[in-house]
Amino acid sequence: MRIALAGQPNCGKSTIFNSIAGYKAITSNFPGTTVKYTETKTHIEGYTCNCIDLPGTYSLTSGDPAELEARRHLLSGEVDVIINVIDASLLCRSLELTLQLLELEVPMILCLNMMDEAQRKGIQIDAPKLSNLLGVPVIPTIATTGKGLKELFIDVLRVREEKRIGKTPKFSKDIEEIVSQLDSILNSEWPVKEKVPTRFLSIKLLENDEFFINETKRNSNATNRIRPLQEKLEQIHGSPSDEVISSERHALAMNLFEKVSTVIHPPKRDIRITIDNWVMHKFFGYLILVGVFYGFFNFIFGIGGYIEEPLMELFDYWIGGLEEFFGKGSLALFLFRGVLQGIAGGIAIVLPYLVPFLIGLSILEDVGYLPRVAFLMDVFMHKIGLHGKSIIPFILGYGCSVPAVMATRILEFPQHRFIVSILTTMIPCAARITIIFGLVAFFISPNAALMIFALNILVVAVSGKILSTLYPEPGSLGLILEIPAYQLPPLKNTLKKSWYRIREFIVIAWPLLIIGSALLALMEYGKVDLYFNRFLSPLTHLLGLPVSVGATLIFGLLRKELSLIMLTQALGTTQVLTVMTKSQIMVFTVFVTFYIPCLATIAALWKEIGKKGALLAILFTLSVAIILALITHIFFGIFPLW
Amino acid sequence: MTTLDQVHENNKAKVIDIQGGQGIRQRLGQMGIHPGDTIMMLRYGALRGPILIEVHGSQVALGRRIASRILVEEIE
């Protein structure tokens, strides 16, 4: 049996999903966190079920790719029960999706989530009455505390057994007449019995839904009979047919809302409004923004640096011990030293920065600060031809480029997705941030690290301007973004999410680091790395870097962390300053920050923007990296700051 | 009658019409903005940045260009 969680963005689908699946889906407090579906097996009262967490959709009309993905799933005919999750505090708007889901004629259950938030707003909902009107069970829940979830899943079984398909409230008479006319046309003209219910299809065709119009063209002769019916609607109501239907649905939803809910008291003077008066303020908003991110980076560096130093010393001591134990130049020494350096890299260099970074990012996400950043930054994003929503993939890019590239699906226009996908790969991900902190901040100064971040933002902005001039988006209108209410980060969830992301490093990246480090040590033993180094020597020579860093750049293509750990391996010491000057460290870091995305990111790019796009991203980032590293090299040649 | 981007902060307005194609109507409709709905203007962004409105209990940020395509009537 397959259960699908469907609902509008940011209503808590993923939180419910995680409560039954352990932590598998990323949740946060901004619309569009889930861009592809996640599936899990679970047991309810002894039954095995597959539960899918779909991307949030405001409606079932074709919208952005994330929404299409959700719709494709719901229409696949493989879903046995739909759990329609609703943010109870936004009941009126949410019901519009519910009405469309009912048209799918699949057994359904309504989950009135965020009841605590509704209560705070002073909204009281009569769940039994709503259940009566829609013909499906309605279960109030508070997903963050788990309240009501058990009842929800027990009712899912009941709904499935009874095959309870709800009743769709009817439109006004004249619209229903036209719908049923189209209904009978489709029934006679469409030879294959599709899984899509004809009433749903008729309504979508009247709404002029691009996808279904094309489907109808391919499958039947009914196309030329749709337009006259649309025109008839337009004549009666004096507005385009899509608007007639959507207004009608809106009216139905409002009507339902009024019947089942009462505002028992006006919302209490909410502290969150006062907070927003500052956070979204024309002037103070930006001060707070700078402060938040400045504090954020200082927090990471403070913790990371404090842990890195003693650990590095310890590992250096052990590595020295190895040399004594195995004797200089032996194969065993190279091998064990490689492995130990890989382990050291993970514990001493990556994790001290990665852990506070990911926890901090999770908190920012869960509180709901990111959409506010989008609001504040919109005007600046316009200057580079994008709009505020694109800031969300960028911020996620500071965590990892792969989800950032996938998050571009929340953008409406293909050109924007294309540009933002390429740009996000230039944002230093957690791995590269580790390099910036572990090398530049640690060996030079925290301010030098900040300089790299500032340079990075400048370069991304200029690149954005260049790309948006090359690939303009004529249809772009600007920002339309829901700004969700602040939430106290559900601590358990936030920590679980951070752990989920850290685990990704520990299970996937770290073993790779250790193997890579051992491999490089063996290559060094067999002097194979010299070939790589010689192959890359034109580049390292051009940038004034030690020839021995060449091989590390190749490893960095697999995982960005490898560049750093390989660096200590290639240089033969963790005391980088003994073999590289501070200027060389800057040049190396600038290059590594910008050059070619890692393999996983290239794969994500390939999927999102195609082969050509991925290739363009590689060439673009490589040229940017070479040019910037060269400028850095020349700059420090003229102004030897250190 | 005026456009939404002209409404003063903390004033309410009723949507009369949305000027634009199916795409913009759909996007706005999904956010709960249709002709007839009541919108409360919450704040303006700096430097002609986006506006923040409240509609049906949720807050939505809209770019100025979109806001200028929403015809409204201010409510006293």
Coordinates of N, CA, C and O in Angstrom, one line a residue, chain A residues 174-289:
Chain A
D174 N -24.1 27.0 -13.8 CA -23.6 27.2 -15.2 C -22.3 26.6 -15.4 O -22.0 26.0 -16.5
I175 N -21.4 26.7 -14.4 CA -20.1 26.1 -14.6 C -20.2 24.5 -14.6 O -19.6 23.9 -15.5
E176 N -21.0 24.0 -13.7 CA -21.2 22.6 -13.7 C -21.7 22.1 -15.0 O -21.3 21.0 -15.5
E177 N -22.6 22.8 -15.6 CA -23.2 22.4 -16.9 C -22.1 22.3 -17.9 O -22.0 21.3 -18.7
I178 N -21.2 23.3 -18.0 CA -20.1 23.2 -19.0 C -19.1 22.1 -18.7 O -18.7 21.4 -19.6
V179 N -18.8 21.9 -17.4 CA -18.0 20.8 -17.0 C -18.5 19.5 -17.5 O -17.8 18.7 -18.0
S180 N -19.8 19.3 -17.2 CA -20.4 18.0 -17.6 C -20.5 17.8 -19.1 O -20.4 16.7 -19.6
Q181 N -20.7 18.9 -19.8 CA -20.6 18.9 -21.3 C -19.3 18.3 -21.8 O -19.2 17.4 -22.6
L182 N -18.2 18.9 -21.2 CA -16.9 18.5 -21.6 C -16.6 17.1 -21.2 O -16.0 16.3 -21.9
D183 N -17.2 16.8 -20.0 CA -17.1 15.4 -19.4 C -17.6 14.4 -20.5 O -16.9 13.4 -20.7
S184 N -18.7 14.6 -21.0 CA -19.3 13.6 -21.9 C -18.5 13.6 -23.3 O -18.4 12.6 -23.9
I185 N -18.0 14.8 -23.7 CA -17.2 14.8 -24.9 C -16.0 13.9 -24.7 O -15.7 13.1 -25.5
L186 N -15.3 14.1 -23.6 CA -14.1 13.4 -23.3 C -14.4 11.9 -23.2 O -13.7 11.0 -23.7
N187 N -15.5 11.6 -22.5 CA -15.9 10.2 -22.4 C -16.1 9.5 -23.7 O -15.7 8.3 -23.9
S188 N -16.6 10.2 -24.7 CA -16.8 9.5 -26.0 C -15.6 9.6 -26.9 O -15.3 8.7 -27.7
E189 N -14.8 10.7 -26.8 CA -13.7 10.9 -27.7 C -12.4 10.3 -27.3 O -11.6 10.0 -28.1
W190 N -12.3 10.1 -26.0 CA -11.0 9.6 -25.5 C -11.1 8.0 -25.4 O -11.7 7.5 -24.5
P191 N -10.6 7.3 -26.4 CA -10.8 5.9 -26.4 C -10.2 5.1 -25.2 O -10.9 4.2 -24.7
V192 N -9.0 5.4 -24.8 CA -8.4 4.7 -23.7 C -8.9 5.2 -22.4 O -9.0 6.4 -22.2
K193 N -9.3 4.3 -21.5 CA -9.7 4.8 -20.2 C -8.5 5.2 -19.4 O -7.8 4.3 -19.0
E194 N -8.3 6.5 -19.2 CA -7.1 6.9 -18.5 C -7.4 6.8 -17.0 O -8.5 6.7 -16.5
K195 N -6.3 6.9 -16.3 CA -6.4 6.8 -14.8 C -6.9 8.1 -14.3 O -7.5 8.2 -13.2
V196 N -6.7 9.2 -15.0 CA -7.2 10.5 -14.6 C -8.7 10.6 -14.7 O -9.3 10.4 -15.7
P197 N -9.4 10.9 -13.6 CA -10.8 11.0 -13.6 C -11.3 12.1 -14.6 O -10.6 13.2 -14.7
T198 N -12.3 11.8 -15.4 CA -12.7 12.8 -16.4 C -13.1 14.2 -15.8 O -12.9 15.2 -16.4
R199 N -13.8 14.2 -14.7 CA -14.2 15.4 -14.1 C -13.0 16.3 -13.9 O -12.9 17.5 -14.2
F200 N -12.0 15.7 -13.2 CA -10.7 16.4 -13.0 C -10.1 17.0 -14.3 O -9.8 18.1 -14.4
L201 N -10.1 16.1 -15.3 CA -9.5 16.4 -16.6 C -10.3 17.6 -17.2 O -9.7 18.6 -17.7
S202 N -11.6 17.5 -17.2 CA -12.5 18.5 -17.8 C -12.1 19.9 -17.1 O -12.0 20.9 -17.8
I203 N -12.1 19.9 -15.8 CA -11.8 21.2 -15.1 C -10.4 21.7 -15.5 O -10.3 22.9 -15.8
K204 N -9.4 20.8 -15.5 CA -8.1 21.3 -15.9 C -8.1 21.8 -17.3 O -7.4 22.8 -17.6
L205 N -8.8 21.2 -18.2 CA -8.9 21.7 -19.6 C -9.5 23.1 -19.7 O -9.1 23.9 -20.4
L206 N -10.6 23.2 -18.9 CA -11.2 24.5 -18.9 C -10.3 25.6 -18.3 O -10.4 26.7 -18.7
E207 N -9.5 25.1 -17.4 CA -8.5 26.1 -16.8 C -7.3 26.3 -17.7 O -6.4 27.0 -17.4
N208 N -7.3 25.7 -18.9 CA -6.3 25.9 -19.9 C -5.0 25.4 -19.4 O -3.9 26.0 -19.7
D209 N -5.0 24.3 -18.7 CA -3.7 23.7 -18.2 C -2.9 23.2 -19.3 O -3.3 22.3 -20.1
E210 N -1.7 23.7 -19.5 CA -0.8 23.5 -20.6 C -0.6 22.0 -20.8 O -0.7 21.4 -21.9
F211 N -0.2 21.3 -19.7 CA 0.1 19.9 -19.8 C -1.0 19.1 -20.3 O -0.9 18.3 -21.2
F212 N -2.2 19.3 -19.7 CA -3.4 18.5 -20.1 C -3.9 18.8 -21.5 O -4.4 17.9 -22.2
I213 N -3.8 20.1 -21.9 CA -4.2 20.5 -23.3 C -3.3 19.7 -24.3 O -3.8 19.1 -25.2
N214 N -2.0 19.6 -24.0 CA -1.1 18.8 -24.9 C -1.4 17.4 -24.9 O -1.4 16.7 -25.9
E215 N -1.7 16.8 -23.7 CA -2.1 15.4 -23.6 C -3.3 15.1 -24.4 O -3.4 14.1 -25.1
T216 N -4.3 16.0 -24.3 CA -5.5 15.8 -25.0 C -5.3 15.8 -26.5 O -5.8 15.0 -27.3
K217 N -4.5 16.7 -27.0 CA -4.1 16.8 -28.4 C -3.5 15.5 -28.9 O -3.9 15.1 -30.0
R218 N -2.7 14.9 -28.1 CA -2.0 13.7 -28.5 C -3.0 12.5 -28.5 O -2.8 11.6 -29.3
N219 N -3.9 12.5 -27.6 CA -4.7 11.3 -27.4 C -6.1 11.3 -28.0 O -6.8 10.3 -28.1
S220 N -6.6 12.4 -28.4 CA -8.0 12.4 -28.9 C -8.3 13.5 -29.9 O -7.4 14.3 -30.2
N221 N -9.5 13.6 -30.3 CA -9.9 14.6 -31.3 C -10.7 15.7 -30.6 O -11.4 16.5 -31.2
A222 N -10.7 15.7 -29.3 CA -11.6 16.6 -28.5 C -11.1 18.0 -28.5 O -11.8 18.9 -28.1
T223 N -9.8 18.3 -28.9 CA -9.2 19.6 -28.7 C -10.0 20.7 -29.2 O -10.2 21.7 -28.5
N224 N -10.5 20.6 -30.4 CA -11.1 21.8 -31.0 C -12.5 22.0 -30.4 O -13.2 23.0 -30.7
R225 N -12.9 21.1 -29.5 CA -14.2 21.3 -28.9 C -14.1 21.9 -27.5 O -15.1 22.2 -26.8
I226 N -12.8 22.1 -27.1 CA -12.6 22.7 -25.7 C -12.7 24.2 -25.8 O -13.4 24.8 -24.9
R227 N -12.1 24.8 -26.8 CA -12.1 26.2 -26.9 C -13.5 26.9 -26.8 O -13.7 27.8 -26.1
P228 N -14.5 26.3 -27.6 CA -15.8 26.9 -27.6 C -16.4 26.9 -26.1 O -17.0 27.9 -25.7
L229 N -16.1 25.8 -25.4 CA -16.6 25.8 -24.1 C -15.9 26.8 -23.1 O -16.6 27.4 -22.3
Q230 N -14.6 26.9 -23.3 CA -13.9 28.0 -22.6 C -14.5 29.3 -22.9 O -14.7 30.2 -22.0
E231 N -14.8 29.6 -24.2 CA -15.3 30.9 -24.6 C -16.7 31.1 -23.9 O -17.0 32.2 -23.5
K232 N -17.5 30.1 -23.8 CA -18.8 30.2 -23.2 C -18.7 30.6 -21.8 O -19.4 31.6 -21.3
L233 N -17.7 30.0 -21.1 CA -17.5 30.4 -19.7 C -17.1 31.9 -19.6 O -17.5 32.7 -18.8
E234 N -16.2 32.3 -20.5 CA -15.7 33.7 -20.5 C -16.8 34.7 -20.8 O -16.8 35.7 -20.2
Q235 N -17.7 34.3 -21.7 CA -18.9 35.2 -22.0 C -19.7 35.4 -20.8 O -20.1 36.5 -20.4
I236 N -20.1 34.3 -20.1 CA -21.0 34.4 -19.0 C -20.3 35.2 -17.8 O -21.0 36.1 -17.2
H237 N -19.0 35.0 -17.6 CA -18.4 35.6 -16.4 C -17.6 36.8 -16.7 O -17.1 37.5 -15.8
G238 N -17.3 37.0 -18.0 CA -16.6 38.2 -18.3 C -15.1 38.2 -17.9 O -14.5 39.3 -17.7
S239 N -14.5 37.0 -17.7 CA -13.1 37.0 -17.4 C -12.6 35.7 -18.0 O -13.3 34.8 -18.3
P240 N -11.2 35.6 -18.2 CA -10.6 34.4 -18.8 C -11.1 33.1 -18.0 O -11.3 33.1 -16.8
S241 N -11.2 32.0 -18.8 CA -11.8 30.8 -18.2 C -11.0 30.3 -17.0 O -11.5 29.8 -16.1
D242 N -9.6 30.4 -17.1 CA -8.8 29.9 -15.9 C -9.2 30.7 -14.7 O -9.3 30.1 -13.6
E243 N -9.4 32.0 -14.8 CA -9.8 32.8 -13.7 C -11.1 32.5 -13.2 O -11.4 32.5 -12.0
V244 N -12.1 32.2 -14.1 CA -13.4 31.8 -13.7 C -13.4 30.6 -12.7 O -13.9 30.6 -11.6
I245 N -12.6 29.6 -13.2 CA -12.6 28.3 -12.4 C -11.8 28.6 -11.1 O -12.3 28.2 -10.0
S246 N -10.7 29.3 -11.1 CA -10.0 29.5 -9.9 C -10.7 30.4 -8.9 O -10.7 30.1 -7.7
S247 N -11.4 31.4 -9.4 CA -12.2 32.2 -8.5 C -13.3 31.4 -7.9 O -13.7 31.6 -6.7
E248 N -13.9 30.5 -8.7 CA -15.0 29.7 -8.2 C -14.5 28.8 -7.1 O -15.2 28.6 -6.0
R249 N -13.3 28.2 -7.3 CA -12.8 27.3 -6.3 C -12.4 28.1 -5.0 O -12.7 27.6 -3.9
H250 N -11.9 29.3 -5.3 CA -11.6 30.2 -4.1 C -12.8 30.5 -3.3 O -12.8 30.4 -2.1
A251 N -13.9 30.7 -4.0 CA -15.2 31.0 -3.3 C -15.7 29.8 -2.5 O -16.1 30.0 -1.4
L252 N -15.6 28.6 -3.2 CA -16.0 27.4 -2.5 C -15.1 27.2 -1.2 O -15.7 26.9 -0.1
A253 N -13.8 27.5 -1.3 CA -13.0 27.3 -0.1 C -13.3 28.3 1.0 O -13.4 27.9 2.1
M254 N -13.6 29.5 0.6 CA -14.0 30.6 1.6 C -15.2 30.2 2.3 O -15.4 30.3 3.5
N255 N -16.2 29.7 1.4 CA -17.4 29.3 2.0 C -17.3 28.1 3.0 O -17.8 28.2 4.1
L256 N -16.5 27.1 2.7 CA -16.2 26.0 3.6 C -15.6 26.6 4.9 O -15.9 26.2 6.0
F257 N -14.6 27.4 4.7 CA -13.8 28.0 5.8 C -14.8 28.7 6.8 O -14.7 28.5 8.0
E258 N -15.7 29.5 6.2 CA -16.6 30.2 7.0 C -17.6 29.3 7.8 O -17.9 29.5 8.9
K259 N -17.9 28.2 7.1 CA -18.8 27.2 7.8 C -18.2 26.5 9.0 O -18.8 26.2 9.9
V260 N -16.9 26.2 8.8 CA -16.3 25.3 9.9 C -15.4 26.0 10.9 O -15.0 25.4 11.9
S261 N -15.2 27.3 10.7 CA -14.2 27.9 11.6 C -14.8 29.2 12.2 O -15.6 29.9 11.6
T262 N -14.4 29.5 13.4 CA -14.8 30.7 14.0 C -13.5 31.4 14.6 O -12.7 30.7 15.2
V263 N -13.5 32.7 14.4 CA -12.4 33.4 15.1 C -12.8 33.7 16.5 O -13.7 34.6 16.7
I264 N -12.3 33.0 17.5 CA -12.9 33.1 18.9 C -12.3 34.4 19.5 O -13.0 35.0 20.4
H265 N -11.1 34.7 19.2 CA -10.6 36.0 19.8 C -9.6 36.5 18.8 O -8.9 35.8 18.1
P266 N -9.5 37.9 18.7 CA -8.5 38.4 17.8 C -7.1 37.9 18.2 O -6.8 37.7 19.4
P267 N -6.2 37.7 17.2 CA -4.9 37.2 17.5 C -4.2 38.1 18.6 O -4.3 39.3 18.5
K268 N -3.5 37.5 19.5 CA -2.9 38.2 20.6 C -1.8 39.1 19.9 O -1.2 38.7 18.9
R269 N -1.5 40.2 20.5 CA -0.4 41.0 20.0 C 0.9 40.1 20.0 O 1.4 39.7 21.0
D270 N 1.3 39.8 18.8 CA 2.3 38.8 18.6 C 3.7 39.4 18.7 O 4.0 40.3 18.0
I271 N 4.5 38.8 19.5 CA 5.9 39.3 19.6 C 6.6 39.2 18.3 O 7.5 39.9 18.0
R272 N 6.2 38.2 17.5 CA 6.8 38.0 16.2 C 6.7 39.1 15.2 O 7.5 39.4 14.4
I273 N 5.5 39.9 15.4 CA 5.3 41.0 14.6 C 6.4 42.1 14.9 O 7.0 42.7 14.1
T274 N 6.6 42.3 16.2 CA 7.6 43.2 16.7 C 9.0 42.8 16.2 O 9.7 43.7 15.7
I275 N 9.3 41.5 16.2 CA 10.6 41.1 15.7 C 10.7 41.4 14.2 O 11.7 42.0 13.8
D276 N 9.6 41.2 13.5 CA 9.7 41.5 12.0 C 9.8 43.0 11.8 O 10.4 43.3 10.8
N277 N 9.3 43.8 12.7 CA 9.5 45.2 12.5 C 10.9 45.6 12.4 O 11.3 46.6 11.8
W278 N 11.7 44.8 13.1 CA 13.2 45.1 13.1 C 13.9 44.3 12.0 O 14.6 44.9 11.2
V279 N 13.6 43.0 12.0 CA 14.3 42.1 11.0 C 14.0 42.5 9.6 O 14.9 42.4 8.7
M280 N 12.8 43.0 9.2 CA 12.5 43.3 7.9 C 12.6 44.8 7.6 O 12.1 45.3 6.6
H281 N 13.1 45.5 8.6 CA 13.1 47.0 8.5 C 14.0 47.5 7.4 O 15.0 46.8 7.0
K282 N 13.7 48.6 6.8 CA 14.4 49.1 5.6 C 15.9 49.3 5.9 O 16.7 49.3 5.0
F283 N 16.2 49.7 7.1 CA 17.6 49.9 7.4 C 18.1 48.9 8.4 O 19.1 48.2 8.1
F284 N 17.4 48.8 9.6 CA 18.0 47.9 10.6 C 18.0 46.4 10.1 O 18.8 45.6 10.5
G285 N 17.0 46.1 9.2 CA 17.0 44.8 8.7 C 18.3 44.3 8.1 O 18.8 43.2 8.3
Y286 N 18.9 45.3 7.4 CA 20.2 45.0 6.7 C 21.3 44.9 7.7 O 22.2 44.0 7.6
L287 N 21.3 45.8 8.8 CA 22.3 45.7 9.8 C 22.2 44.3 10.5 O 23.2 43.7 10.8
I288 N 21.0 43.9 10.8 CA 20.8 42.6 11.5 C 21.3 41.5 10.6 O 22.0 40.6 11.0
L289 N 21.0 41.6 9.3 CA 21.4 40.6 8.3 C 23.0 40.4 8.4 O 23.5 39.3 8.5

